[in-house]
Short mmCIF file of C-alpha atoms in Angstrom, two decimals:
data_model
loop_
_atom_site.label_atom_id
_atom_site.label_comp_id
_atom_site.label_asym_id
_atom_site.label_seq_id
_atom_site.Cartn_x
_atom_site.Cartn_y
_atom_site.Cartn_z
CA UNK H 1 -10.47 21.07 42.41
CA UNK H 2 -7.60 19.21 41.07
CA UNK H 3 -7.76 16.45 38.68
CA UNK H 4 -8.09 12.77 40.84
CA UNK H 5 -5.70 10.56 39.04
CA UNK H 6 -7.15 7.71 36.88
CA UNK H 7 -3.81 5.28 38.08
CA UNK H 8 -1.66 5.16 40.32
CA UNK H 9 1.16 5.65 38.44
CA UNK H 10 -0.18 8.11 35.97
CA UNK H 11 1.15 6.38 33.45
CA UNK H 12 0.49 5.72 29.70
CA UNK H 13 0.76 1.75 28.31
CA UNK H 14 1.72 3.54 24.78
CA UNK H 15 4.89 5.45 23.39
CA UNK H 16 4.69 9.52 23.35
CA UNK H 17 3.53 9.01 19.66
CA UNK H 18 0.50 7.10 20.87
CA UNK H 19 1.53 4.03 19.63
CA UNK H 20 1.31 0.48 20.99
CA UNK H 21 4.77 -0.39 22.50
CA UNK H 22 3.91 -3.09 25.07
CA UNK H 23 7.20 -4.93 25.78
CA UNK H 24 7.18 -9.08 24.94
CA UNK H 25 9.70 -11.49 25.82
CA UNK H 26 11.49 -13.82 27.61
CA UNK H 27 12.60 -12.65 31.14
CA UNK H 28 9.62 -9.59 31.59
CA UNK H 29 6.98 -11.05 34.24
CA UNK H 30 3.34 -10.47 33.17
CA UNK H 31 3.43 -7.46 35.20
CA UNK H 32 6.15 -5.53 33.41
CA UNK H 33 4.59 -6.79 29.73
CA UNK H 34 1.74 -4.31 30.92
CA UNK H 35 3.87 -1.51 30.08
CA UNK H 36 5.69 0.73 27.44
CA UNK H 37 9.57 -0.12 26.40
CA UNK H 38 10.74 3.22 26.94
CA UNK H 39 14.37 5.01 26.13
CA UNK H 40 15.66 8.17 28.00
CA UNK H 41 18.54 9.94 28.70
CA UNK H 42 19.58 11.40 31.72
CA UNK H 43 22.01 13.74 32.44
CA UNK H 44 23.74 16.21 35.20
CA UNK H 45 24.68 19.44 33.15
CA UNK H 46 27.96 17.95 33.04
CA UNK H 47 30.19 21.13 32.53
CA UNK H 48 32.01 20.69 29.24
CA UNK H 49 35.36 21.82 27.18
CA UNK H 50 36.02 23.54 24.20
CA UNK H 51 38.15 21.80 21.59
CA UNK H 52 41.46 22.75 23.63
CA UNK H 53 40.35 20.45 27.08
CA UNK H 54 39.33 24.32 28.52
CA UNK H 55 36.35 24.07 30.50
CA UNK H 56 32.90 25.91 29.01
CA UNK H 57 31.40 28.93 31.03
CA UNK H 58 28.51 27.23 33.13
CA UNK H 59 26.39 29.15 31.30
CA UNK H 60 27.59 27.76 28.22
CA UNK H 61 27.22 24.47 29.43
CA UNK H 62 23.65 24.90 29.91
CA UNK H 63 23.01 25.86 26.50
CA UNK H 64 24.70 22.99 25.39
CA UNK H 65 21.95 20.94 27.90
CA UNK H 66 19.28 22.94 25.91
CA UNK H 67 20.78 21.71 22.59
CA UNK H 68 21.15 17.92 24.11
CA UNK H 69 17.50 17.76 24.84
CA UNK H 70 16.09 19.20 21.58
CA UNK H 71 18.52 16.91 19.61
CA UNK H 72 17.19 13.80 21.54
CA UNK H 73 13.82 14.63 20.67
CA UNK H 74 14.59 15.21 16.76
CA UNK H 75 16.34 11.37 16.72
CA UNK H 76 13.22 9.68 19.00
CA UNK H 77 14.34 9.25 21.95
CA UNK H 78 11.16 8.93 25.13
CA UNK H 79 12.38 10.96 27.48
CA UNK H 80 14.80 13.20 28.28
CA UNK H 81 15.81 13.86 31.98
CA UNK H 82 18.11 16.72 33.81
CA UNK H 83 19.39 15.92 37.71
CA UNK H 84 19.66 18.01 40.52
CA UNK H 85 23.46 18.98 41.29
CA UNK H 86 24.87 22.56 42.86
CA UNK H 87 28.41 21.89 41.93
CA UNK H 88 31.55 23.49 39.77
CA UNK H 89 31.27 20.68 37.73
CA UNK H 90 27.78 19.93 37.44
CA UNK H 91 26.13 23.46 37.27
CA UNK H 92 22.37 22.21 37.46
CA UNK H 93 20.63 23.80 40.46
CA UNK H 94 17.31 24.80 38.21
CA UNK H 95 16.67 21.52 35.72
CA UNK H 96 12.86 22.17 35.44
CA UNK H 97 13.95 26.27 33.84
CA UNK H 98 16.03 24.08 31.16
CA UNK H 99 13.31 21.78 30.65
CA UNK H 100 10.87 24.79 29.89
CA UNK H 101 13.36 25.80 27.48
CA UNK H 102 13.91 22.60 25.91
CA UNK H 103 10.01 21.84 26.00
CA UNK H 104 9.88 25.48 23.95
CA UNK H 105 11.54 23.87 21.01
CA UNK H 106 10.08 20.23 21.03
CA UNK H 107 6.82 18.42 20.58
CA UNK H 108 7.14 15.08 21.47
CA UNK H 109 9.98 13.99 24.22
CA UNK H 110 9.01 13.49 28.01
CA UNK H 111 10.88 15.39 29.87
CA UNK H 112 11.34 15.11 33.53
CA UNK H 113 14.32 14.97 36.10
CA UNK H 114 16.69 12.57 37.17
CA UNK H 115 16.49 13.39 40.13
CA UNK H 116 15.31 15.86 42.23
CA UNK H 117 16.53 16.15 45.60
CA UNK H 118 13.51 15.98 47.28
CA UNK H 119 14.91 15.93 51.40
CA UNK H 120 16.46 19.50 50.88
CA UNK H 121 13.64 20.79 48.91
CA UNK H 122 9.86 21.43 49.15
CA UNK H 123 7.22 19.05 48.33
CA UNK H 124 4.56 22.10 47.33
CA UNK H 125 7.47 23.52 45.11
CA UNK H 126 8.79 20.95 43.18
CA UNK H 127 4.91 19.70 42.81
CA UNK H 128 4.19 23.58 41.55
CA UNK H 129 7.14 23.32 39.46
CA UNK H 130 6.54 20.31 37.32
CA UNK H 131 3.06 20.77 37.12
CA UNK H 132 3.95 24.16 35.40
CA UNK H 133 6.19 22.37 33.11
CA UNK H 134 3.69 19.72 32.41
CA UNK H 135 1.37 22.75 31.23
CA UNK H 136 3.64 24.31 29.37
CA UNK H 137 4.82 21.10 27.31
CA UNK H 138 1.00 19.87 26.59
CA UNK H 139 1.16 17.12 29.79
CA UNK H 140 4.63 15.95 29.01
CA UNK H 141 6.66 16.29 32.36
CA UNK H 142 7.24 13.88 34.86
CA UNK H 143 9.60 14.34 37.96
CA UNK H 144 12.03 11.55 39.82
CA UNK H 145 12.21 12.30 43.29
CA UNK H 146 15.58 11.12 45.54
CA UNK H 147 17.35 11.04 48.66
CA UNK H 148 20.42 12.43 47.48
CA UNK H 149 23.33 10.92 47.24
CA UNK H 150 24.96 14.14 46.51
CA UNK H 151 24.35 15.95 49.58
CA UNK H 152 25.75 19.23 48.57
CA UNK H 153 22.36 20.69 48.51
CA UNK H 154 21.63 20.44 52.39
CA UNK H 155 24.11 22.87 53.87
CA UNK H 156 23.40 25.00 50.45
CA UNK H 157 19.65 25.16 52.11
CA UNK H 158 20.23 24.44 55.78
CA UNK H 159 19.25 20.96 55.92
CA UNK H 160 20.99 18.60 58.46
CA UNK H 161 21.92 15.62 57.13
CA UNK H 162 21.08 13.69 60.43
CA UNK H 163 17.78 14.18 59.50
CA UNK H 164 18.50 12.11 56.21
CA UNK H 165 15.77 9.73 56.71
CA UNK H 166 13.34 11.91 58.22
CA UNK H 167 13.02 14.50 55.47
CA UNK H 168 12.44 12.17 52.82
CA UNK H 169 10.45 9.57 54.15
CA UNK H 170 7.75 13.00 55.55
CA UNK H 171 8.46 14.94 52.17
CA UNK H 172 7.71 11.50 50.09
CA UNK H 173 4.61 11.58 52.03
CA UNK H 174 3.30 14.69 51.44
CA UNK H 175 4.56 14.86 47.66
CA UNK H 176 1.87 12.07 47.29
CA UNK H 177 -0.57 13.31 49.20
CA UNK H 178 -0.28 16.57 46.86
CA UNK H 179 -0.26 14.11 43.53
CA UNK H 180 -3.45 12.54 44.46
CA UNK H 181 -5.28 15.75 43.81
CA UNK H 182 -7.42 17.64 46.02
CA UNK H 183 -7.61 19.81 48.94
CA UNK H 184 -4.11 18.56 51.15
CA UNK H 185 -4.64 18.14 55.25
CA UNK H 186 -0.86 17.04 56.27
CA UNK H 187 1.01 17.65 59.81
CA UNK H 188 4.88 16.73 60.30
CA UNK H 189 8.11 17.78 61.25
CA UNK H 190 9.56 18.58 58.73
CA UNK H 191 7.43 22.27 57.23
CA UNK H 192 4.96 23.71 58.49
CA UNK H 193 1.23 21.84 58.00
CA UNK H 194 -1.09 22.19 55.34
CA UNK H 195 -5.00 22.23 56.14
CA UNK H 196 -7.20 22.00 53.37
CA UNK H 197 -4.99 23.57 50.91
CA UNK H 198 -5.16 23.70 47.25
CA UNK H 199 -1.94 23.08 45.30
CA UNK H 200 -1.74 24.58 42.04
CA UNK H 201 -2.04 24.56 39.16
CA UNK H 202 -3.80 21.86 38.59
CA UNK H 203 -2.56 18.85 36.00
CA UNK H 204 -5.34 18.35 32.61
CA UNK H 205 -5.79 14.86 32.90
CA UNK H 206 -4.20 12.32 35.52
CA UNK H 207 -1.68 12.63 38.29
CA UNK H 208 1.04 14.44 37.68
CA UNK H 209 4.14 11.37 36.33
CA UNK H 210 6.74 10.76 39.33
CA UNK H 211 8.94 7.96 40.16
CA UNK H 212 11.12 7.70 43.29
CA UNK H 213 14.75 6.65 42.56
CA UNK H 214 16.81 4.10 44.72
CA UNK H 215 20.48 3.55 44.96
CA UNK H 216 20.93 1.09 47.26
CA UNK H 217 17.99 1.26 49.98
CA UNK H 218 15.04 -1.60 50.37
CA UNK H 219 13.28 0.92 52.64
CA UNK H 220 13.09 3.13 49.60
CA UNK H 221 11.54 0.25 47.41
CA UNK H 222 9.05 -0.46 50.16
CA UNK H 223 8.36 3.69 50.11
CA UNK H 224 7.80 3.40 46.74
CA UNK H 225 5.65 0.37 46.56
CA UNK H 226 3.49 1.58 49.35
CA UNK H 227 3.24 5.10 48.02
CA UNK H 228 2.14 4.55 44.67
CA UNK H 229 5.79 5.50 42.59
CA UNK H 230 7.09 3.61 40.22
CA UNK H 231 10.43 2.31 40.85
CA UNK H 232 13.92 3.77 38.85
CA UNK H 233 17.04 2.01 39.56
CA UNK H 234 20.38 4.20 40.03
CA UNK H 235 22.81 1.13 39.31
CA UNK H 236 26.41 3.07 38.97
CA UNK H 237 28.51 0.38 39.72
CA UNK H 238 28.57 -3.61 40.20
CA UNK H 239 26.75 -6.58 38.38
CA UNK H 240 23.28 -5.32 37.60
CA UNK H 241 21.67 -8.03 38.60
CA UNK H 242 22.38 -7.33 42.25
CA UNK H 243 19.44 -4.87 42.09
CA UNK H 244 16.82 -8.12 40.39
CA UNK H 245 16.12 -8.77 44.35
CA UNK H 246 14.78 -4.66 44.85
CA UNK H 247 12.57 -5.24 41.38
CA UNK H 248 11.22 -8.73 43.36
CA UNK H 249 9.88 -7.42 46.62
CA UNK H 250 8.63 -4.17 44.51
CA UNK H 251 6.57 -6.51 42.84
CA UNK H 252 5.71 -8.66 45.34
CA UNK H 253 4.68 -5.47 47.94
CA UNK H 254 2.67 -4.36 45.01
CA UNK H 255 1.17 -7.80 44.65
CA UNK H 256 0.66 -8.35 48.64
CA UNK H 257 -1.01 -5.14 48.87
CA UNK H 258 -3.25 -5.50 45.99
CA UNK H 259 -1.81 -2.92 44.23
CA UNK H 260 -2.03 -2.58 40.80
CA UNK H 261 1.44 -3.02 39.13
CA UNK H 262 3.59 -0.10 38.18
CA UNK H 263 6.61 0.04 35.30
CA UNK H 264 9.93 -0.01 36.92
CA UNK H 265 13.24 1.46 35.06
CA UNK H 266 16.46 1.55 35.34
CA UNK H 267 19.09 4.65 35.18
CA UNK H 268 22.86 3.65 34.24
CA UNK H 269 26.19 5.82 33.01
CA UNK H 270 27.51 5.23 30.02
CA UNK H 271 28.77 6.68 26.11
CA UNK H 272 28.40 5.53 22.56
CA UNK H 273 31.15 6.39 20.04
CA UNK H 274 31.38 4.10 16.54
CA UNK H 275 33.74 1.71 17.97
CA UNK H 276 34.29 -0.19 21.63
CA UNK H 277 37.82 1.35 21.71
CA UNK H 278 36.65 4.54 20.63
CA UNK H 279 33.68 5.18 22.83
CA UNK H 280 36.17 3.58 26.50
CA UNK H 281 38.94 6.00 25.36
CA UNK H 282 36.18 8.91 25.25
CA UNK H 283 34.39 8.12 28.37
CA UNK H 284 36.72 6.03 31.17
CA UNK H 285 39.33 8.80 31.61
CA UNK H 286 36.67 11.56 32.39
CA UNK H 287 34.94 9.37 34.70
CA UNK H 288 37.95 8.63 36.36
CA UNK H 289 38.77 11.91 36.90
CA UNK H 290 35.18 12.75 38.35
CA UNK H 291 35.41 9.80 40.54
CA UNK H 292 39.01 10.98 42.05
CA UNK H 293 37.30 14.82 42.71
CA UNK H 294 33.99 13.07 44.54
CA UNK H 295 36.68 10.21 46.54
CA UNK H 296 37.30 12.11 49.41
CA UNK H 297 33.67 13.25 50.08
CA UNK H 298 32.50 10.01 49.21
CA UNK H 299 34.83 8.23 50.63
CA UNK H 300 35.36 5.72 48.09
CA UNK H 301 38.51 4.17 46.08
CA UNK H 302 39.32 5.65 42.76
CA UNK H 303 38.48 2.91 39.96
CA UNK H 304 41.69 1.97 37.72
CA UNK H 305 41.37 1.77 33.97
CA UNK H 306 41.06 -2.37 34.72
CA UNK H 307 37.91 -1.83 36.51
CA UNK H 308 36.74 0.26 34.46
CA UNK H 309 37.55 -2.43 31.37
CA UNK H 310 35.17 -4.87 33.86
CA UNK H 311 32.24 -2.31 34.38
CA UNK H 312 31.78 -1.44 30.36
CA UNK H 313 31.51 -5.94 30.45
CA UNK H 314 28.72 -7.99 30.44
CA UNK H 315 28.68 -8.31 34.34
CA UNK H 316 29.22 -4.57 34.74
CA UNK H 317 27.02 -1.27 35.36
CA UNK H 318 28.58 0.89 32.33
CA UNK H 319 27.19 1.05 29.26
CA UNK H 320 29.72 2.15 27.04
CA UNK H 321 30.71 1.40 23.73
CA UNK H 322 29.44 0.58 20.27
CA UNK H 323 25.59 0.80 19.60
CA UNK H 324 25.84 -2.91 18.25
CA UNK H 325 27.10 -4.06 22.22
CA UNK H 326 25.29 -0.95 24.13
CA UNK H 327 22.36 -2.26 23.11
CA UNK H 328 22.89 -6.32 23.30
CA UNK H 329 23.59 -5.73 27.27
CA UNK H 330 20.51 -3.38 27.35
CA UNK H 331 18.37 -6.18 25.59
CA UNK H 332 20.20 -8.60 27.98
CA UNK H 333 19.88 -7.04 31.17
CA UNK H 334 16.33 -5.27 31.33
CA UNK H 335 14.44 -8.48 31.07
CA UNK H 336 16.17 -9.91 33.98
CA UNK H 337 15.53 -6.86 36.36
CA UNK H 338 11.71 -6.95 34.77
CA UNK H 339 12.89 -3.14 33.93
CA UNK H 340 10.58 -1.54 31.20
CA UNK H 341 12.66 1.96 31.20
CA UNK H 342 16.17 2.61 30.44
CA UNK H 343 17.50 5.99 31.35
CA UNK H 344 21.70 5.92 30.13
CA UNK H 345 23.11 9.03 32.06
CA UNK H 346 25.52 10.64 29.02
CA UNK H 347 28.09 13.08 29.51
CA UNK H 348 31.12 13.75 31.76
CA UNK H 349 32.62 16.86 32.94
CA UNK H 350 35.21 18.01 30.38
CA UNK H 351 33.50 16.12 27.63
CA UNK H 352 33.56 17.93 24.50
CA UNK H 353 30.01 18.50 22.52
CA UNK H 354 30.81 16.58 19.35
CA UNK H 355 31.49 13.99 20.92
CA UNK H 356 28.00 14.03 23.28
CA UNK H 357 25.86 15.14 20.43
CA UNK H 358 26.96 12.04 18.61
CA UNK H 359 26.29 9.84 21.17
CA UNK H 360 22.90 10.90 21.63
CA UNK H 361 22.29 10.73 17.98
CA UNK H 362 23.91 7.10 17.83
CA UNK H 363 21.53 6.27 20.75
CA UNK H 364 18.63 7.23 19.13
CA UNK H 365 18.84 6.03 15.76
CA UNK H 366 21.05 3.29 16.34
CA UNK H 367 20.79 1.79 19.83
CA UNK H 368 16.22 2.48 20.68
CA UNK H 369 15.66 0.46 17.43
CA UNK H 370 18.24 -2.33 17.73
CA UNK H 371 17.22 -3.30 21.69
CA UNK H 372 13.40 -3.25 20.32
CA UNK H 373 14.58 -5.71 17.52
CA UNK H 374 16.71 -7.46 19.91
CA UNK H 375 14.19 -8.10 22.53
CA UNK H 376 11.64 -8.82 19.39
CA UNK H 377 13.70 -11.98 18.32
CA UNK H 378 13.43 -13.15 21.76
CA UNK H 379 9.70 -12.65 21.69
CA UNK H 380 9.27 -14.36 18.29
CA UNK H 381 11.28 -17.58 19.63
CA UNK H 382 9.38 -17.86 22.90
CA UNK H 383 6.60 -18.14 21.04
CA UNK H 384 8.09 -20.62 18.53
CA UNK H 385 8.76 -22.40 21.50
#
């Protein structure tokens, strides 16, 4: 029999190292004070270059993930996160095999994905996968399960994207119907049914962690509010606070429903270098020249460098630049979105190691600390107040 969750969310109100970290402060609604201020890092296996702009082997590439992850544990960051992709670019079709590896070499770090593409996968799988990986790290892997807004993975599988909807609304279903523990009974249309069945292996102690990221979708908050997933933001581009009206009717469904509140996070691009200038002329071009290879799938205009100058602003989605104004917006913006997790997606293809391995130690040492101070002031004066 498998272990019956103790919450919904499976979720710990303490950091990895078992310490106190509830967040305080002016902005967070009572709900989101509940829970843990948490850093992560995200990324796509972003293929790299060597020192001469020549792309790395993919193979190479996902060493370098390997090294990424173990690095982010040794400088304290929560959690580190790998996402689904199937492209030249973006060689990650097996996250979960890195995350084994990385897990191998760690003690501490979470270490989930970000995200999986759950319509053109299994539900039993990815469940079977991830709770192997929580095994093998000592209960420290979580999963974040999405649409996909890079669809390259249905043809790759024989998935039609007119069933968009359909496969991840049925497979978001069942994916909690397997987290709640026990023997599953399910019927759709989507695989075949399950009666009865026992999904293994089994988690130690609670639910196995999963989130369900949103771009852009309210039906996907409502999913997640109604199925018991907490809620991670995928804001890539725009004013942030565009999203603060998905975070309200989260809570609000939650609330309606009597649900217990669950943390809700936020995932974001961005780069840290030791100056503004430094980390914009690092980052922007790469991006740009992502952007331009995913614009005619997409179907979206290329950014110029004076949008891009906007985005890495205070009213914009990138988080790029100096750990000293990284982590002011980061402290300024997670209050008002009631966010208790930030993810910052690193890399870009072509990106050279250095230059990623630095930013990852920056955000670590630098950036974590400074937000928590940051967002401590605030808590000190409200209470002065």
């Amino acid at each position: 029999m498998s272990t019956q969750p103790t919450t919904p969310s499976g979720t710990q109100a303490t950091t990895p190292s078992g310490t106190q970290a509830v967040t305080h402060g002016a902005g967070f609604s009572e709900a989101a004070r509940a829970f843990p201020l948490e850093f992560g890092l995200d990324t796509f296996g972003d293929r790299g270059a060597d020192g001469q702009g020549r792309p790395l082997s993919h193979a190479q590439t996902i060493r370098d993930v390997m090294e990424q992850g173990v690095l982010a544990d040794q400088v304290g960051v929560d959690v580190f996160s790998i996402g689904e992709h199937h492209t030249e670019d973006f060689p990650m079709p097996a996250g979960d095999v890195v995350l084994a590896a990385i897990a191998g070499q760690t003690s501490r770090i979470r270490l989930g994905s970000a995200v999986t593409v759950l319509s053109s996968d299994d539900p039993v799988r990815i469940f079977q996968r991830y709770s192997t990986l929580h095994a093998l790290s000592g209960g420290r892997a979580e999963v974040v399960l999405g649409r996909g807004s890079s669809t390259e993975s249905f043809p790759l599988f024989g998935y039609d994207l007119a069933d968009y909807d359909v496969l991840f609304d049925e497979k978001a279903r069942l994916f909690a119907r397997i987290r709640a523990g026990g023997p599953v009974t399910w019927e759709g249309t989507t695989r075949a049914a399950l009666t009865d069945q026992e999904i293994v292996p089994f988690t130690e102690s609670g639910p196995l962690p999963a989130w369900i990221g949103v771009g852009g979708n309210p039906q996907s908050v409502l999913r997640a509010a109604k199925l018991d997933f907490p809620l991670l933001l995928a804001i890539i581009g725009g004013n942030p606070l565009r999203f603060k009206p998905f975070t309200q009717l989260y809570r609000a469904v939650r609330a309606d429903t009597g649900r217990p509140q669950l943390p809700i996070g936020m995932h974001t691009p961005g780069h840290l270098a030791d100056t503004d200038e430094e980390a914009f002329d690092q980052f922007a071009p790469l991006m740009q020249d992502a952007m331009r290879k995913m614009a005619p799938v997409r179907g979206f205009r290329v950014p110029g460098m004076d949008q891009f100058r906007h985005e890495v602003g205070p009213d914009g989605a990138l988080y790029v630049g100096s750990p000293e104004t990284v982590a002011r917006k980061i402290a300024a913006n997670l209050p008002k979105l009631d966010a208790t997790r930030f993810n910052l997606k690193f890399a870009m293809p072509r990106m050279p190691q250095r230059d990623i391995l630095h930013a990852i130690e920056l955000y670590g040492t630098k950036v974590v600390p400074r937000v928590r101070e940051l967002l401590a002031e605030r808590a000190d004066e409200e209470a002065a107040a």
